[in-house]
Coordinates of C-alpha atoms in Angstrom, one line a residue:
Chain A
X1 CA 0.2 0.1 0.3
X2 CA 1.7 3.3 -1.2
X3 CA 1.6 6.1 1.4
X4 CA 4.0 8.7 0.0
X5 CA 3.8 10.1 -3.9
X6 CA 6.0 12.6 -5.0
X7 CA 5.2 13.0 -8.8
X8 CA 7.7 15.5 -11.0
X9 CA 8.3 17.0 -8.0
X10 CA 11.2 20.5 -9.5
X11 CA 13.0 22.8 -8.7
X12 CA 15.7 25.5 -9.0
X13 CA 16.9 27.6 -7.0
X14 CA 17.8 30.7 -9.6
X15 CA 19.5 29.4 -12.4
X16 CA 20.7 26.3 -10.6
X17 CA 18.4 23.2 -11.1
X18 CA 19.1 21.4 -8.0
X19 CA 15.4 18.9 -8.6
X20 CA 14.1 18.0 -12.1
X21 CA 11.1 16.1 -11.7
X22 CA 11.4 13.7 -9.9
X23 CA 9.2 10.7 -8.7
X24 CA 9.0 8.1 -6.2
X25 CA 6.2 5.9 -4.4
X26 CA 6.8 5.1 -0.8
X27 CA 5.2 1.5 0.1
X28 CA 3.7 1.4 3.9
X29 CA 6.5 0.5 6.6
X30 CA 9.3 0.4 3.4
X31 CA 12.8 1.9 4.7
X32 CA 14.2 3.7 1.8
X33 CA 17.8 5.9 1.9
X34 CA 18.7 8.3 -0.1
X35 CA 21.6 8.5 -1.5
X36 CA 24.1 11.5 -3.2
X37 CA 27.5 13.2 -3.2
X38 CA 26.2 17.3 -1.3
X39 CA 24.8 19.2 -3.6
X40 CA 22.9 15.5 -5.4
X41 CA 19.6 16.9 -3.9
X42 CA 18.7 14.6 -1.7
X43 CA 18.6 17.1 0.7
X44 CA 16.0 19.5 -1.2
X45 CA 14.2 16.7 -2.5
X46 CA 13.0 15.3 1.7
X47 CA 12.6 20.0 2.0
X48 CA 10.7 19.3 -0.9
X49 CA 8.1 16.8 1.0
X50 CA 6.7 18.2 3.3
X51 CA 7.2 22.0 1.7
X52 CA 9.9 23.0 4.0
X53 CA 11.4 24.5 0.3
X54 CA 7.8 25.0 -1.5
X55 CA 8.9 22.9 -5.3
X56 CA 8.5 24.9 -8.5
X57 CA 6.3 22.1 -9.5
X58 CA 4.7 18.4 -9.1
X59 CA 2.7 16.5 -6.7
X60 CA 3.0 15.5 -3.2
X61 CA 0.2 12.9 -2.4
X62 CA 0.2 11.4 1.8
X63 CA -2.9 9.2 2.3
X64 CA -5.4 11.1 1.4
X65 CA -3.7 14.7 1.4
X66 CA -2.4 15.8 -1.3
X67 CA -0.9 19.0 -2.3
X68 CA 0.5 20.5 -6.0
X69 CA 3.3 23.4 -6.3
X70 CA 2.8 26.4 -7.3
X71 CA -1.1 27.0 -5.6
X72 CA -1.2 30.7 -4.1
X73 CA -1.9 30.3 0.0
X74 CA -6.0 30.2 0.8
X75 CA -6.9 29.3 3.5
X76 CA -7.6 25.1 2.1
X77 CA -3.8 25.2 0.2
X78 CA -2.6 26.1 4.1
X79 CA -5.0 23.5 5.4
X80 CA -3.8 20.8 3.3
X81 CA -0.6 21.8 4.3
X82 CA -0.3 21.3 7.3
X83 CA -2.6 18.4 7.0
X84 CA 0.2 17.2 5.6
X85 CA 3.6 18.8 8.0
X86 CA 0.9 17.4 10.9
X87 CA 1.2 14.1 8.8
X88 CA 5.1 13.6 8.5
X89 CA 7.3 13.5 11.3
X90 CA 10.4 15.9 10.5
X91 CA 14.5 14.8 11.8
X92 CA 16.9 17.2 11.7
X93 CA 20.4 17.6 11.0
X94 CA 20.8 20.2 13.5
X95 CA 18.0 18.4 15.7
X96 CA 16.5 22.2 16.5
X97 CA 14.5 21.4 19.3
X98 CA 13.2 24.3 21.4
X99 CA 16.3 25.1 24.0
X100 CA 14.2 27.0 25.5
X101 CA 12.7 23.8 26.9
X102 CA 13.2 21.3 28.9
X103 CA 12.5 17.7 26.1
X104 CA 8.9 16.1 27.7
X105 CA 7.9 20.0 26.8
X106 CA 9.9 20.0 23.3
X107 CA 7.9 16.2 23.2
X108 CA 4.9 17.5 24.3
X109 CA 4.4 20.4 22.5
X110 CA 2.8 19.2 19.1
X111 CA 0.2 18.0 21.1
X112 CA -0.4 20.8 22.8
X113 CA -0.3 23.0 20.0
X114 CA -2.4 21.4 17.5
X115 CA -4.0 18.7 17.5
X116 CA -5.0 20.5 21.1
X117 CA -4.4 17.2 22.7
X118 CA -5.0 17.0 26.8
X119 CA -1.9 18.1 28.9
X120 CA -2.1 15.4 31.2
X121 CA -2.7 12.9 28.0
X122 CA 0.2 14.3 26.3
X123 CA 2.2 13.9 28.9
X124 CA 2.3 10.5 29.1
X125 CA 2.3 9.9 26.0
X126 CA 6.3 12.0 26.0
X127 CA 6.9 10.5 28.8
X128 CA 6.4 7.3 26.7
X129 CA 8.2 8.8 23.1
X130 CA 11.1 9.3 25.5
X131 CA 11.3 5.9 27.5
X132 CA 11.3 4.3 23.5
X133 CA 14.3 6.6 22.9
X134 CA 16.5 5.3 25.8
X135 CA 15.7 8.9 27.3
X136 CA 13.0 8.5 30.5
X137 CA 15.8 10.1 32.6
X138 CA 16.9 12.8 31.0
X139 CA 12.8 13.7 30.8
X140 CA 13.6 18.0 33.0
X141 CA 16.5 18.3 30.9
X142 CA 17.0 21.4 28.6
X143 CA 18.5 20.4 24.7
X144 CA 21.9 22.5 26.1
X145 CA 22.4 19.7 29.2
X146 CA 22.0 17.4 26.3
X147 CA 24.9 15.8 24.5
X148 CA 24.6 15.3 20.5
X149 CA 23.0 12.3 20.1
X150 CA 20.6 12.6 23.2
X151 CA 19.4 15.5 22.0
X152 CA 19.0 13.9 18.4
X153 CA 17.3 11.2 20.2
X154 CA 15.1 13.2 22.3
X155 CA 14.2 15.3 18.0
X156 CA 13.5 12.0 17.0
X157 CA 11.3 11.5 19.9
X158 CA 9.4 14.9 18.8
X159 CA 8.3 13.9 15.5
X160 CA 6.8 10.5 16.5
X161 CA 4.6 12.8 19.3
X162 CA 2.5 13.8 15.9
X163 CA 2.4 10.4 14.9
X164 CA 3.3 10.9 11.4
X165 CA 2.2 7.8 8.8
X166 CA 6.4 8.2 7.3
X167 CA 9.3 9.8 9.2
X168 CA 12.2 12.1 7.5
X169 CA 15.2 11.9 9.1
X170 CA 17.7 15.0 6.8
X171 CA 21.3 13.3 7.3
X172 CA 20.2 13.0 10.5
X173 CA 23.7 11.9 12.3
X174 CA 26.8 14.0 10.2
X175 CA 26.2 16.8 13.4
X176 CA 27.3 14.2 15.8
X177 CA 30.5 13.5 17.1
X178 CA 31.8 9.9 16.1
X179 CA 30.6 8.1 19.1
X180 CA 26.9 9.4 18.5
X181 CA 26.1 7.5 16.6
X182 CA 25.4 5.0 16.7
X183 CA 22.2 5.1 19.4
X184 CA 20.9 7.2 17.3
X185 CA 21.4 4.7 14.2
X186 CA 20.0 2.3 16.4
X187 CA 16.7 4.4 17.7
X188 CA 15.5 4.5 14.0
X189 CA 16.7 1.2 13.3
X190 CA 14.6 0.1 16.0
X191 CA 11.5 2.5 14.2
X192 CA 11.6 0.5 11.1
X193 CA 12.0 -2.9 12.8
X194 CA 7.8 -1.7 14.2
X195 CA 7.1 -1.3 10.5
X196 CA 7.2 2.8 10.3
X197 CA 7.4 4.1 6.6
X198 CA 10.9 5.8 6.6
X199 CA 12.5 8.2 4.3
X200 CA 16.8 8.5 5.4
X201 CA 19.0 10.8 3.8
X202 CA 21.8 9.6 5.1
X203 CA 25.9 9.1 4.5
X204 CA 25.5 5.8 7.0
X205 CA 26.3 3.3 4.5
X206 CA 25.8 0.4 7.4
X207 CA 22.5 2.0 8.1
X208 CA 21.5 1.6 4.3
X209 CA 23.1 -2.4 3.9
X210 CA 21.2 -3.5 6.8
X211 CA 17.7 -1.3 7.2
X212 CA 16.9 -0.1 4.1
X213 CA 14.3 -2.2 2.3
X214 CA 15.2 0.8 -1.2
X215 CA 18.3 2.7 -1.3
X216 CA 18.1 5.4 -4.0
X217 CA 21.3 6.8 -5.9
X218 CA 21.0 10.9 -6.5
X219 CA 23.6 13.0 -8.5
X220 CA 22.1 16.3 -9.4
X221 CA 18.6 16.4 -8.8
X222 CA 17.7 13.3 -10.5
X223 CA 17.5 9.6 -8.6
X224 CA 20.7 7.4 -10.7
X225 CA 19.8 4.5 -10.0
X226 CA 17.2 2.6 -6.8
X227 CA 16.9 -0.8 -6.2
X228 CA 17.7 -2.8 -3.1
X229 CA 21.0 -2.5 -1.1
X230 CA 21.3 -5.6 -2.5
X231 CA 21.4 -4.7 -6.0
X232 CA 23.1 -1.0 -5.2
X233 CA 25.5 -1.5 -3.0
X234 CA 26.7 -4.9 -4.7
X235 CA 26.0 -4.9 -7.6
X236 CA 24.9 -1.2 -9.1
X237 CA 24.6 -0.9 -12.9
X238 CA 25.4 2.9 -13.3
X239 CA 28.9 4.0 -13.8
X240 CA 27.7 7.2 -11.3
X241 CA 27.1 4.9 -9.1
X242 CA 29.8 2.5 -8.5
X243 CA 32.3 6.3 -8.9
X244 CA 29.9 7.0 -5.2
X245 CA 30.6 3.7 -3.7
X246 CA 34.2 4.1 -4.8
X247 CA 34.9 7.6 -3.1
X248 CA 32.6 6.7 0.6
X249 CA 34.6 2.9 0.4
X250 CA 31.9 1.4 0.0
X251 CA 33.8 -1.1 -3.0
X252 CA 37.3 -1.8 -3.6
X253 CA 39.6 0.3 -5.4
Chain B
X1 CA 27.5 72.6 51.0
X2 CA 25.3 72.7 53.7
X3 CA 23.6 69.7 54.2
X4 CA 20.2 70.8 56.4
X5 CA 19.9 72.3 52.5
X6 CA 20.1 68.8 50.8
X7 CA 17.8 67.5 53.6
X8 CA 15.0 70.7 53.1
X9 CA 14.8 70.0 49.4
X10 CA 14.9 65.7 49.5
X11 CA 10.9 65.6 49.9
X12 CA 10.0 67.8 47.0
X13 CA 12.6 65.5 45.3
X14 CA 11.8 61.9 46.4
X15 CA 8.5 63.6 44.9
X16 CA 9.7 64.5 42.5
X17 CA 11.8 61.1 41.2
X18 CA 8.0 59.2 41.3
X19 CA 7.5 61.2 38.5
X20 CA 9.8 60.9 36.9
X21 CA 9.6 57.0 37.1
X22 CA 6.1 57.1 36.7
X23 CA 7.2 58.7 33.1
X24 CA 9.7 56.1 32.4
X25 CA 7.6 53.2 33.7
X26 CA 4.0 54.1 31.6
X27 CA 6.1 55.6 28.5
X28 CA 8.1 51.9 28.9
X29 CA 5.1 50.3 28.9
X30 CA 3.5 51.2 26.0
X31 CA 6.9 51.4 23.9
X32 CA 7.4 47.9 24.2
X33 CA 4.3 47.0 23.1
X34 CA 4.2 49.9 20.2
X35 CA 7.8 48.8 19.4
X36 CA 5.9 45.1 19.6
X37 CA 4.2 45.4 16.9
X38 CA 5.5 47.6 15.0
X39 CA 8.4 45.2 14.8
X40 CA 5.1 42.2 14.4
X41 CA 4.3 44.7 10.9
X42 CA 7.8 45.4 10.2
X43 CA 8.3 41.6 9.7
X44 CA 5.0 40.3 8.2
X45 CA 4.4 40.7 4.3
X46 CA 1.5 43.2 4.2
X47 CA 3.2 46.3 2.4
X48 CA 1.1 48.4 4.4
X49 CA 1.6 47.9 7.0
X50 CA 5.6 47.7 6.8
X51 CA 5.4 50.7 4.8
X52 CA 3.5 52.6 8.1
X53 CA 5.8 51.1 10.1
X54 CA 8.8 52.7 8.4
X55 CA 8.1 55.6 8.1
X56 CA 7.0 56.0 11.9
X57 CA 10.9 54.2 12.5
X58 CA 12.3 56.7 10.3
X59 CA 10.6 59.3 11.6
X60 CA 11.6 59.1 15.3
X61 CA 14.7 57.9 15.2
X62 CA 16.1 60.4 12.6
X63 CA 14.5 63.5 14.6
X64 CA 16.0 64.8 18.0
X65 CA 13.1 64.4 20.9
X66 CA 12.9 67.4 22.2
X67 CA 11.4 68.4 18.2
X68 CA 9.3 66.0 19.2
X69 CA 8.6 66.7 22.2
X70 CA 7.7 70.6 21.2
X71 CA 5.1 70.1 18.3
X72 CA 3.4 67.6 20.5
X73 CA 3.4 70.0 23.1
X74 CA 3.4 73.6 21.6
X75 CA 2.6 72.6 17.6
X76 CA -0.8 70.2 18.2
X77 CA -2.7 72.7 20.5
X78 CA -2.5 75.1 16.2
X79 CA -4.5 72.1 15.1
X80 CA -7.1 71.9 18.6
X81 CA -5.5 68.8 20.5
X82 CA -4.3 69.8 23.2
X83 CA -2.5 68.1 25.9
X84 CA -1.9 69.0 29.3
X85 CA 2.6 68.3 29.7
X86 CA 2.0 64.6 31.5
X87 CA 0.1 63.3 28.6
X88 CA 2.3 64.9 25.9
X89 CA 5.8 64.1 27.8
X90 CA 4.2 60.8 28.0
X91 CA 3.7 60.5 24.7
X92 CA 6.4 62.0 23.1
X93 CA 8.3 59.9 25.1
X94 CA 7.2 56.1 24.8
X95 CA 6.7 57.4 20.8
X96 CA 10.5 58.1 20.6
X97 CA 11.3 55.1 22.4
X98 CA 8.7 52.7 20.6
X99 CA 11.1 53.4 17.2
X100 CA 14.1 52.3 18.7
X101 CA 13.3 49.1 20.7
X102 CA 11.4 48.0 17.1
X103 CA 14.3 47.6 15.6
X104 CA 15.4 45.8 19.2
X105 CA 12.6 43.2 18.4
X106 CA 12.7 43.2 14.7
X107 CA 16.6 41.7 15.4
X108 CA 15.9 39.2 18.1
X109 CA 13.4 38.1 16.5
X110 CA 15.3 37.9 13.0
X111 CA 18.5 36.7 15.3
X112 CA 16.3 33.0 16.5
X113 CA 17.8 30.6 14.7
X114 CA 15.7 29.6 10.6
X115 CA 15.8 25.8 12.1
X116 CA 14.0 27.0 15.3
X117 CA 10.9 27.6 12.3
X118 CA 11.3 24.9 10.4
X119 CA 10.7 21.9 13.5
X120 CA 7.7 24.0 14.6
X121 CA 6.3 24.3 11.4
X122 CA 7.2 21.0 9.8
X123 CA 5.1 19.5 12.6
X124 CA 1.7 21.5 11.8
X125 CA 1.9 24.8 13.6
X126 CA 0.6 27.6 11.7
X127 CA 2.6 30.6 11.5
X128 CA 1.0 32.5 14.1
X129 CA 1.5 29.5 16.3
X130 CA 5.2 29.0 16.1
X131 CA 5.6 32.6 16.7
X132 CA 3.7 32.2 19.2
X133 CA 5.0 29.1 20.8
X134 CA 8.6 29.1 19.7
X135 CA 9.5 32.4 18.2
X136 CA 9.4 35.2 19.9
X137 CA 9.7 33.7 23.8
X138 CA 13.3 33.0 22.2
X139 CA 13.3 36.9 21.2
X140 CA 12.4 38.2 24.2
X141 CA 15.1 36.4 26.0
X142 CA 17.5 37.4 23.0
X143 CA 16.5 41.5 22.9
X144 CA 16.7 42.2 27.7
X145 CA 20.5 43.3 27.2
X146 CA 19.1 45.8 24.2
X147 CA 15.9 46.6 26.0
X148 CA 17.3 47.8 29.5
X149 CA 19.7 50.1 26.6
X150 CA 16.3 51.8 26.0
X151 CA 15.4 51.4 29.6
X152 CA 17.8 53.4 30.7
X153 CA 18.3 56.5 28.3
X154 CA 14.6 56.2 28.6
X155 CA 14.3 57.7 32.3
X156 CA 17.8 60.1 31.2
X157 CA 15.2 61.7 28.4
X158 CA 12.5 62.2 31.0
X159 CA 14.6 65.1 32.2
X160 CA 14.0 66.7 28.9
X161 CA 9.5 66.7 29.5
X162 CA 10.6 69.0 32.3
X163 CA 11.1 72.3 29.4
X164 CA 7.2 71.8 28.4
X165 CA 6.6 72.1 32.8
X166 CA 6.1 68.8 33.6
X167 CA 7.7 69.2 37.5
X168 CA 9.5 66.1 37.5
X169 CA 13.2 66.0 39.1
X170 CA 15.1 68.2 37.4
X171 CA 11.9 71.5 36.6
X172 CA 11.5 70.8 40.5
X173 CA 15.2 71.1 40.9
X174 CA 16.1 73.9 39.2
X175 CA 13.0 75.0 41.3
X176 CA 14.2 74.5 44.9
X177 CA 17.9 76.4 43.1
X178 CA 15.7 79.7 41.9
X179 CA 14.7 79.8 45.5
X180 CA 17.9 78.3 47.4
X181 CA 20.6 79.4 45.2
X182 CA 22.2 75.6 45.6
X183 CA 23.1 75.0 42.6
X184 CA 26.2 72.4 42.9
X185 CA 24.3 70.6 46.4
X186 CA 20.7 70.5 44.5
X187 CA 21.9 69.1 41.1
X188 CA 23.7 67.5 41.9
X189 CA 21.6 65.1 44.3
X190 CA 19.3 64.6 41.5
X191 CA 21.9 63.4 39.3
X192 CA 22.3 60.7 42.5
X193 CA 18.9 60.0 42.5
X194 CA 19.1 59.7 39.2
X195 CA 21.8 56.8 39.5
X196 CA 20.0 55.0 42.0
X197 CA 16.6 54.6 40.1
X198 CA 18.4 53.9 36.4
X199 CA 21.0 51.3 39.5
X200 CA 17.9 50.0 40.7
X201 CA 15.9 49.0 36.6
X202 CA 19.7 48.0 35.5
X203 CA 19.9 45.8 38.3
X204 CA 16.1 44.1 37.8
X205 CA 16.8 44.0 34.2
X206 CA 19.5 42.1 35.0
X207 CA 18.0 39.7 36.9
X208 CA 15.1 39.2 34.9
X209 CA 17.8 38.3 32.1
X210 CA 19.8 35.5 33.6
X211 CA 15.6 34.6 34.7
X212 CA 15.0 34.2 31.1
X213 CA 18.6 32.2 30.3
X214 CA 18.3 29.4 32.7
X215 CA 17.5 27.1 30.2
X216 CA 21.5 27.8 27.9
X217 CA 22.6 26.8 31.4
X218 CA 24.6 24.2 31.5

């Protein structure tokens, strides 16, 4: 069953075409890893999914919600944009936790403000989510009192608090010290095992190999090759893919 | 220097200090509201509001407070708008400080990391919710030091209101000197009183800043 469908997504920054006509369908419980050299458009694609970046053209479908690029920002569109965003959890490279709120308050904020969930219920759910990412004992800490890995795990819990249909990760471990990467990947792995639908932009090749149902290689704003992680890593067809894998040290020179 | 003169002059000077504090507090409250909405207008998308905000800030930052005071108190009666000295003073002070504060607020709102808005919006918050819940609480903390500064200047600027016959601290000092012929003593006492008032508010605002920064101490 398809959860999210991107059709003909295009995006340019000035003269520079970052995405040219991307089409992508993701099924329920599928874990899709997007890789590619920097500047290949993978982060922009992810940001276009929730219209953090407005595409120049194309359609994003999520369940029964549909948002078309380039339509005027009227009430109807604002509503469908909100619906799209409420149903996608976005995890940022820089975490972007709310620094004036504790870990628990960060996780309670969305449900209380957006879903108008009662405070005690939001709190109970928030504690459960922090337990899930292994941080129940840190719930009263402010972000600045947490390590990068802990902050990113809170950020994942915050995204989960809205009970999204799909989780989007934009290089979730790139800002972390190497020794903190594992704890974040572990949380993501557990989520994948529970059947969460995920799109992950990452340079973590081991994660892609172990967890991804499908791996996509992007370059110059197009999807160069896609396939199972076995197909991409062990039997890449495209010259561009082989070169990329060589560059990141995943294939013998 | 005669100590008895100080003791005699102190009660009326203290009373005048209360007027000074009153002018400053009422003006800063109005200026905060004015500055806040002007900042929102200038950041927002509505062109007309943006234009009005920009003109207002430019006018009141670009002309001397004393001239603004004269226009309001001596000028407006010519078109049949007559205000008493104290309301005139408060109006001029708050319009003036509001223009400066709007710039502080604007800078403070823009200083909050763009990722904060993105995080809020990506969860499904409206622009208004993101502003209220996420951006403004953080920008207030950023704005406090410059807000402190503006407020200190405002307290000092209340002395200008003496020229439109408001009997605040400076005007009262001048009146007392007319009787006692002790300008050095009386003006020094006035200076000390200003200093005490300003120090009091500085300490208060410093504490407030520390309180709002609690979450930044690891």
